[in-house]
Amino acid sequence: MASISETLVREFFEFRGFLVRQLRKYVGRERGEERQVDLLVYNPHPELGADPLPMELKASDVNRIAQGEVVVKGWHSETMSPSLLAGLDDLDKALGLEVFRSVSQGLNVAHGPVTRILVVPDLPTSAAARAGVFDALKKRGVDCVLTFRTVLSDLISHIECNRNYQRADVIQVIRILKVYGYLKEDAQLEFFQKRPRRGRSQAVERIGMPPPDDKGES
């Protein structure tokens, strides 16, 4: 069964016109889970571009990809920082990057280059820290990095309030949030900006609830 993170990434690529194949993962009694990429994506009409793809993809950059192998890491409470990578005993195994060193699965190289994409929760804000992350990932076969911040922002912009997405539960939830004003088009940039953590009283005040009465609490 696909994780919620994989489903979001799949919907992101499909909204941009890609054909997406989600590989089944088989678990053996002795060998454990067979390592595979999470998604194979194919673009029937890739956009032409003279410049090489950037290491960190924007949503519009994805349109230039002819086909790709995608590994999704949904560590939504973590930032993909050099210190995080350094703390992993086996980086390839932890990120599932060993699959990028095998022959492309189910993609025809005659249709265009195969781009190997790693989807991560977030990247460090420091340019030096980002460069360190990109260097470590390039050495392990990663061509491009896509953040969930980009994936979610693009999905929200594509989902229409007056359209029913009954066959896609995740997309339907996002649509309902937009219908009731919890996700607004003009507030997307603010919504996805990093903010300092708020105290409890500030949080409840922001959503229109009275602060809790602390009387009687020990």
PDB file of C-alpha atoms in Angstrom:
ATOM      1  CA  MET A   1       0.000   0.000   0.000  1.00  0.00           C
ATOM      2  CA  ALA A   2       1.332   3.448  -0.925  1.00  0.00           C
ATOM      3  CA  SER A   3       2.195   5.856   1.874  1.00  0.00           C
ATOM      4  CA  ILE A   4       0.549   9.272   2.065  1.00  0.00           C
ATOM      5  CA  SER A   5       3.868  10.843   1.035  1.00  0.00           C
ATOM      6  CA  GLU A   6       4.132   8.689  -2.094  1.00  0.00           C
ATOM      7  CA  THR A   7       0.508   9.458  -2.960  1.00  0.00           C
ATOM      8  CA  LEU A   8       1.134  13.222  -2.762  1.00  0.00           C
ATOM      9  CA  VAL A   9       4.173  12.943  -5.027  1.00  0.00           C
ATOM     10  CA  ARG A  10       2.288  10.755  -7.485  1.00  0.00           C
ATOM     11  CA  GLU A  11      -0.572  13.259  -7.699  1.00  0.00           C
ATOM     12  CA  PHE A  12       1.954  16.085  -8.194  1.00  0.00           C
ATOM     13  CA  PHE A  13       3.452  14.395 -11.254  1.00  0.00           C
ATOM     14  CA  GLU A  14       0.060  13.377 -12.666  1.00  0.00           C
ATOM     15  CA  PHE A  15      -1.263  16.943 -12.411  1.00  0.00           C
ATOM     16  CA  ARG A  16       1.727  17.956 -14.538  1.00  0.00           C
ATOM     17  CA  GLY A  17       0.864  15.467 -17.279  1.00  0.00           C
ATOM     18  CA  PHE A  18       3.155  12.584 -16.347  1.00  0.00           C
ATOM     19  CA  LEU A  19       2.274   8.931 -16.581  1.00  0.00           C
ATOM     20  CA  VAL A  20       3.181   7.396 -13.230  1.00  0.00           C
ATOM     21  CA  ARG A  21       3.844   3.788 -12.340  1.00  0.00           C
ATOM     22  CA  GLN A  22       3.999   2.881  -8.679  1.00  0.00           C
ATOM     23  CA  LEU A  23       6.085  -0.237  -8.127  1.00  0.00           C
ATOM     24  CA  ARG A  24       4.932  -2.938  -5.764  1.00  0.00           C
ATOM     25  CA  LYS A  25       7.278  -3.775  -2.922  1.00  0.00           C
ATOM     26  CA  TYR A  26       7.509  -7.439  -2.032  1.00  0.00           C
ATOM     27  CA  VAL A  27       8.593  -8.572   1.416  1.00  0.00           C
ATOM     28  CA  GLY A  28      10.305 -11.941   1.725  1.00  0.00           C
ATOM     29  CA  ARG A  29      10.628 -14.000   4.901  1.00  0.00           C
ATOM     30  CA  GLU A  30      14.417 -13.950   4.904  1.00  0.00           C
ATOM     31  CA  ARG A  31      15.642 -11.207   2.594  1.00  0.00           C
ATOM     32  CA  GLY A  32      13.276  -8.517   3.840  1.00  0.00           C
ATOM     33  CA  GLU A  33      11.832  -5.865   1.581  1.00  0.00           C
ATOM     34  CA  GLU A  34      13.196  -5.799  -1.945  1.00  0.00           C
ATOM     35  CA  ARG A  35      14.597  -2.345  -2.600  1.00  0.00           C
ATOM     36  CA  GLN A  36      13.052  -0.532  -5.549  1.00  0.00           C
ATOM     37  CA  VAL A  37      12.392   3.022  -6.552  1.00  0.00           C
ATOM     38  CA  ASP A  38       9.013   4.294  -5.347  1.00  0.00           C
ATOM     39  CA  LEU A  39       7.763   5.757  -8.636  1.00  0.00           C
ATOM     40  CA  LEU A  40       8.585   5.630 -12.328  1.00  0.00           C
ATOM     41  CA  VAL A  41       7.442   8.781 -14.144  1.00  0.00           C
ATOM     42  CA  TYR A  42       7.173   9.353 -17.892  1.00  0.00           C
ATOM     43  CA  ASN A  43       6.443  12.667 -19.604  1.00  0.00           C
ATOM     44  CA  PRO A  44       4.857  12.208 -23.075  1.00  0.00           C
ATOM     45  CA  HIS A  45       5.548  15.854 -23.984  1.00  0.00           C
ATOM     46  CA  PRO A  46       8.646  17.180 -22.201  1.00  0.00           C
ATOM     47  CA  GLU A  47       9.517  20.833 -22.659  1.00  0.00           C
ATOM     48  CA  LEU A  48      12.793  21.597 -24.400  1.00  0.00           C
ATOM     49  CA  GLY A  49      15.485  23.524 -22.590  1.00  0.00           C
ATOM     50  CA  ALA A  50      19.108  24.322 -23.361  1.00  0.00           C
ATOM     51  CA  ASP A  51      20.193  24.659 -19.740  1.00  0.00           C
ATOM     52  CA  PRO A  52      20.743  21.591 -17.550  1.00  0.00           C
ATOM     53  CA  LEU A  53      18.222  20.876 -14.824  1.00  0.00           C
ATOM     54  CA  PRO A  54      19.031  22.479 -11.461  1.00  0.00           C
ATOM     55  CA  MET A  55      19.829  20.232  -8.526  1.00  0.00           C
ATOM     56  CA  GLU A  56      16.829  21.612  -6.619  1.00  0.00           C
ATOM     57  CA  LEU A  57      13.746  21.428  -8.812  1.00  0.00           C
ATOM     58  CA  LYS A  58      11.024  24.030  -8.968  1.00  0.00           C
ATOM     59  CA  ALA A  59       7.601  22.855 -10.091  1.00  0.00           C
ATOM     60  CA  SER A  60       8.093  24.327 -13.573  1.00  0.00           C
ATOM     61  CA  ASP A  61      11.467  22.556 -13.950  1.00  0.00           C
ATOM     62  CA  VAL A  62       9.713  19.194 -13.741  1.00  0.00           C
ATOM     63  CA  ASN A  63       8.086  19.799 -17.145  1.00  0.00           C
ATOM     64  CA  ARG A  64      11.512  19.411 -18.782  1.00  0.00           C
ATOM     65  CA  ILE A  65      12.002  15.879 -17.450  1.00  0.00           C
ATOM     66  CA  ALA A  66      11.401  13.165 -20.055  1.00  0.00           C
ATOM     67  CA  GLN A  67      11.322  10.277 -17.598  1.00  0.00           C
ATOM     68  CA  GLY A  68      12.557   9.595 -14.139  1.00  0.00           C
ATOM     69  CA  GLU A  69      13.009   7.307 -11.169  1.00  0.00           C
ATOM     70  CA  VAL A  70      11.702   8.751  -7.913  1.00  0.00           C
ATOM     71  CA  VAL A  71      12.577   7.862  -4.324  1.00  0.00           C
ATOM     72  CA  VAL A  72      10.343   9.487  -1.678  1.00  0.00           C
ATOM     73  CA  LYS A  73      11.549  10.175   1.865  1.00  0.00           C
ATOM     74  CA  GLY A  74       8.671  11.477   3.980  1.00  0.00           C
ATOM     75  CA  TRP A  75      10.619  12.517   7.072  1.00  0.00           C
ATOM     76  CA  HIS A  76       8.346  15.509   7.612  1.00  0.00           C
ATOM     77  CA  SER A  77       9.818  16.434  10.998  1.00  0.00           C
ATOM     78  CA  GLU A  78      13.374  16.600   9.646  1.00  0.00           C
ATOM     79  CA  THR A  79      15.427  18.862   7.377  1.00  0.00           C
ATOM     80  CA  MET A  80      17.813  17.160   4.959  1.00  0.00           C
ATOM     81  CA  SER A  81      20.920  18.745   6.463  1.00  0.00           C
ATOM     82  CA  PRO A  82      24.616  17.755   6.350  1.00  0.00           C
ATOM     83  CA  SER A  83      24.466  16.834  10.055  1.00  0.00           C
ATOM     84  CA  LEU A  84      21.497  14.534   9.436  1.00  0.00           C
ATOM     85  CA  LEU A  85      23.294  12.817   6.557  1.00  0.00           C
ATOM     86  CA  ALA A  86      26.489  12.483   8.606  1.00  0.00           C
ATOM     87  CA  GLY A  87      24.545  10.803  11.411  1.00  0.00           C
ATOM     88  CA  LEU A  88      23.246   7.996   9.194  1.00  0.00           C
ATOM     89  CA  ASP A  89      25.339   4.833   9.474  1.00  0.00           C
ATOM     90  CA  ASP A  90      24.527   3.713   5.938  1.00  0.00           C
ATOM     91  CA  LEU A  91      23.412   6.698   3.875  1.00  0.00           C
ATOM     92  CA  ASP A  92      22.579   4.675   0.774  1.00  0.00           C
ATOM     93  CA  LYS A  93      20.432   2.234   2.746  1.00  0.00           C
ATOM     94  CA  ALA A  94      18.740   4.888   4.878  1.00  0.00           C
ATOM     95  CA  LEU A  95      17.712   6.954   1.858  1.00  0.00           C
ATOM     96  CA  GLY A  96      17.108   3.993  -0.446  1.00  0.00           C
ATOM     97  CA  LEU A  97      19.669   5.342  -2.909  1.00  0.00           C
ATOM     98  CA  GLU A  98      21.221   1.987  -3.755  1.00  0.00           C
ATOM     99  CA  VAL A  99      18.380   1.514  -6.246  1.00  0.00           C
ATOM    100  CA  PHE A 100      19.783   4.384  -8.318  1.00  0.00           C
ATOM    101  CA  ARG A 101      22.915   2.336  -9.027  1.00  0.00           C
ATOM    102  CA  SER A 102      21.026  -0.467 -10.721  1.00  0.00           C
ATOM    103  CA  VAL A 103      19.715  -0.587 -14.263  1.00  0.00           C
ATOM    104  CA  SER A 104      16.618   1.552 -14.831  1.00  0.00           C
ATOM    105  CA  GLN A 105      13.498  -0.464 -14.095  1.00  0.00           C
ATOM    106  CA  GLY A 106      10.779  -0.300 -16.720  1.00  0.00           C
ATOM    107  CA  LEU A 107      12.048   2.812 -18.522  1.00  0.00           C
ATOM    108  CA  ASN A 108      13.292   2.904 -22.106  1.00  0.00           C
ATOM    109  CA  VAL A 109      16.444   5.022 -22.368  1.00  0.00           C
ATOM    110  CA  ALA A 110      15.609   5.570 -26.046  1.00  0.00           C
ATOM    111  CA  HIS A 111      12.773   7.879 -24.908  1.00  0.00           C
ATOM    112  CA  GLY A 112      15.215  10.260 -23.261  1.00  0.00           C
ATOM    113  CA  PRO A 113      17.562  10.505 -20.299  1.00  0.00           C
ATOM    114  CA  VAL A 114      16.412   9.005 -17.007  1.00  0.00           C
ATOM    115  CA  THR A 115      16.468  11.606 -14.226  1.00  0.00           C
ATOM    116  CA  ARG A 116      16.963  10.225 -10.728  1.00  0.00           C
ATOM    117  CA  ILE A 117      14.925  12.292  -8.282  1.00  0.00           C
ATOM    118  CA  LEU A 118      14.957  12.267  -4.487  1.00  0.00           C
ATOM    119  CA  VAL A 119      11.925  13.840  -2.772  1.00  0.00           C
ATOM    120  CA  VAL A 120      12.804  15.222   0.662  1.00  0.00           C
ATOM    121  CA  PRO A 121      10.878  17.089   3.394  1.00  0.00           C
ATOM    122  CA  ASP A 122      12.989  20.244   3.360  1.00  0.00           C
ATOM    123  CA  LEU A 123      16.473  21.627   2.738  1.00  0.00           C
ATOM    124  CA  PRO A 124      18.652  23.862   4.926  1.00  0.00           C
ATOM    125  CA  THR A 125      18.367  27.612   4.354  1.00  0.00           C
ATOM    126  CA  SER A 126      22.127  28.174   4.367  1.00  0.00           C
ATOM    127  CA  ALA A 127      23.720  28.093   0.903  1.00  0.00           C
ATOM    128  CA  ALA A 128      26.788  26.308   2.263  1.00  0.00           C
ATOM    129  CA  ALA A 129      24.681  23.642   3.983  1.00  0.00           C
ATOM    130  CA  ARG A 130      22.634  23.101   0.824  1.00  0.00           C
ATOM    131  CA  ALA A 131      25.800  22.726  -1.213  1.00  0.00           C
ATOM    132  CA  GLY A 132      27.024  20.086   1.240  1.00  0.00           C
ATOM    133  CA  VAL A 133      23.769  18.141   0.939  1.00  0.00           C
ATOM    134  CA  PHE A 134      23.770  18.358  -2.861  1.00  0.00           C
ATOM    135  CA  ASP A 135      27.393  17.202  -3.060  1.00  0.00           C
ATOM    136  CA  ALA A 136      26.692  14.164  -0.859  1.00  0.00           C
ATOM    137  CA  LEU A 137      23.611  13.219  -2.887  1.00  0.00           C
ATOM    138  CA  LYS A 138      25.284  13.681  -6.277  1.00  0.00           C
ATOM    139  CA  LYS A 139      27.997  11.225  -5.250  1.00  0.00           C
ATOM    140  CA  ARG A 140      25.257   8.665  -4.650  1.00  0.00           C
ATOM    141  CA  GLY A 141      23.604   9.002  -8.038  1.00  0.00           C
ATOM    142  CA  VAL A 142      20.926  11.614  -7.324  1.00  0.00           C
ATOM    143  CA  ASP A 143      20.371  13.996 -10.252  1.00  0.00           C
ATOM    144  CA  CYS A 144      17.740  16.288  -8.726  1.00  0.00           C
ATOM    145  CA  VAL A 145      16.039  17.015  -5.417  1.00  0.00           C
ATOM    146  CA  LEU A 146      12.367  17.935  -5.020  1.00  0.00           C
ATOM    147  CA  THR A 147      10.993  19.213  -1.703  1.00  0.00           C
ATOM    148  CA  PHE A 148       7.553  18.519  -0.260  1.00  0.00           C
ATOM    149  CA  ARG A 149       7.156  22.278   0.109  1.00  0.00           C
ATOM    150  CA  THR A 150       7.235  22.516  -3.704  1.00  0.00           C
ATOM    151  CA  VAL A 151       4.997  19.466  -4.146  1.00  0.00           C
ATOM    152  CA  LEU A 152       2.279  20.720  -1.777  1.00  0.00           C
ATOM    153  CA  SER A 153       2.309  24.302  -3.017  1.00  0.00           C
ATOM    154  CA  ASP A 154       1.920  23.160  -6.631  1.00  0.00           C
ATOM    155  CA  LEU A 155      -0.840  20.686  -5.777  1.00  0.00           C
ATOM    156  CA  ILE A 156      -2.840  23.343  -3.941  1.00  0.00           C
ATOM    157  CA  SER A 157      -2.572  25.703  -6.910  1.00  0.00           C
ATOM    158  CA  HIS A 158      -3.860  23.038  -9.334  1.00  0.00           C
ATOM    159  CA  ILE A 159      -6.783  21.706  -7.281  1.00  0.00           C
ATOM    160  CA  GLU A 160     -10.111  23.356  -8.180  1.00  0.00           C
ATOM    161  CA  CYS A 161     -12.760  24.043  -5.533  1.00  0.00           C
ATOM    162  CA  ASN A 162     -15.664  23.405  -7.925  1.00  0.00           C
ATOM    163  CA  ARG A 163     -14.402  20.004  -9.047  1.00  0.00           C
ATOM    164  CA  ASN A 164     -15.015  16.707  -7.262  1.00  0.00           C
ATOM    165  CA  TYR A 165     -12.022  14.398  -6.770  1.00  0.00           C
ATOM    166  CA  GLN A 166     -13.827  11.405  -5.263  1.00  0.00           C
ATOM    167  CA  ARG A 167     -11.341   8.861  -6.600  1.00  0.00           C
ATOM    168  CA  ALA A 168      -8.365  10.607  -4.995  1.00  0.00           C
ATOM    169  CA  ASP A 169      -8.889  10.877  -1.241  1.00  0.00           C
ATOM    170  CA  VAL A 170      -5.838  13.049  -0.555  1.00  0.00           C
ATOM    171  CA  ILE A 171      -6.749  15.518  -3.302  1.00  0.00           C
ATOM    172  CA  GLN A 172     -10.356  15.593  -2.112  1.00  0.00           C
ATOM    173  CA  VAL A 173      -9.201  16.541   1.400  1.00  0.00           C
ATOM    174  CA  ILE A 174      -7.099  19.410   0.020  1.00  0.00           C
ATOM    175  CA  ARG A 175     -10.064  20.555  -2.096  1.00  0.00           C
ATOM    176  CA  ILE A 176     -12.360  20.588   0.968  1.00  0.00           C
ATOM    177  CA  LEU A 177      -9.804  22.635   2.915  1.00  0.00           C
ATOM    178  CA  LYS A 178      -9.738  25.137   0.042  1.00  0.00           C
ATOM    179  CA  VAL A 179     -13.548  25.253  -0.158  1.00  0.00           C
ATOM    180  CA  TYR A 180     -13.811  26.212   3.521  1.00  0.00           C
ATOM    181  CA  GLY A 181     -11.054  28.787   3.323  1.00  0.00           C
ATOM    182  CA  TYR A 182      -8.302  26.959   5.187  1.00  0.00           C
ATOM    183  CA  LEU A 183      -6.091  27.006   2.087  1.00  0.00           C
ATOM    184  CA  LYS A 184      -6.322  30.170   0.010  1.00  0.00           C
ATOM    185  CA  GLU A 185      -4.621  30.921  -3.305  1.00  0.00           C
ATOM    186  CA  ASP A 186      -3.298  34.311  -2.174  1.00  0.00           C
ATOM    187  CA  ALA A 187      -1.987  32.883   1.096  1.00  0.00           C
ATOM    188  CA  GLN A 188       0.059  29.997  -0.271  1.00  0.00           C
ATOM    189  CA  LEU A 189       3.439  31.693  -0.033  1.00  0.00           C
ATOM    190  CA  GLU A 190       2.730  32.728   3.549  1.00  0.00           C
ATOM    191  CA  PHE A 191       1.418  29.268   4.365  1.00  0.00           C
ATOM    192  CA  PHE A 192       4.605  27.540   3.226  1.00  0.00           C
ATOM    193  CA  GLN A 193       7.100  29.995   4.694  1.00  0.00           C
ATOM    194  CA  LYS A 194       9.046  28.840   7.703  1.00  0.00           C
ATOM    195  CA  ARG A 195       7.844  30.511  10.876  1.00  0.00           C
ATOM    196  CA  PRO A 196       9.047  30.553  14.471  1.00  0.00           C
ATOM    197  CA  ARG A 197       7.140  28.239  16.779  1.00  0.00           C
ATOM    198  CA  ARG A 198       4.169  29.891  18.483  1.00  0.00           C
ATOM    199  CA  GLY A 199       3.074  29.529  22.047  1.00  0.00           C
ATOM    200  CA  ARG A 200      -0.180  27.740  22.731  1.00  0.00           C
ATOM    201  CA  SER A 201      -2.126  30.933  23.469  1.00  0.00           C
ATOM    202  CA  GLN A 202      -0.913  32.501  20.196  1.00  0.00           C
ATOM    203  CA  ALA A 203      -1.928  29.408  18.226  1.00  0.00           C
ATOM    204  CA  VAL A 204      -5.476  29.215  19.595  1.00  0.00           C
ATOM    205  CA  GLU A 205      -5.912  32.967  19.133  1.00  0.00           C
ATOM    206  CA  ARG A 206      -4.867  32.630  15.469  1.00  0.00           C
ATOM    207  CA  ILE A 207      -7.612  30.103  14.732  1.00  0.00           C
ATOM    208  CA  GLY A 208     -10.288  32.114  16.556  1.00  0.00           C
ATOM    209  CA  MET A 209     -10.530  30.146  19.798  1.00  0.00           C
ATOM    210  CA  PRO A 210     -10.345  31.707  23.279  1.00  0.00           C
ATOM    211  CA  PRO A 211      -7.172  30.876  25.226  1.00  0.00           C
ATOM    212  CA  PRO A 212      -7.554  28.098  27.812  1.00  0.00           C
ATOM    213  CA  ASP A 213      -8.375  29.033  31.410  1.00  0.00           C
ATOM    214  CA  ASP A 214      -5.311  28.097  33.452  1.00  0.00           C
ATOM    215  CA  LYS A 215      -7.086  28.455  36.807  1.00  0.00           C
ATOM    216  CA  GLY A 216      -6.997  25.326  38.851  1.00  0.00           C
ATOM    217  CA  GLU A 217      -4.206  23.712  36.843  1.00  0.00           C
ATOM    218  CA  SER A 218      -1.178  22.480  38.754  1.00  0.00           C
TER     219      SER A 218
END
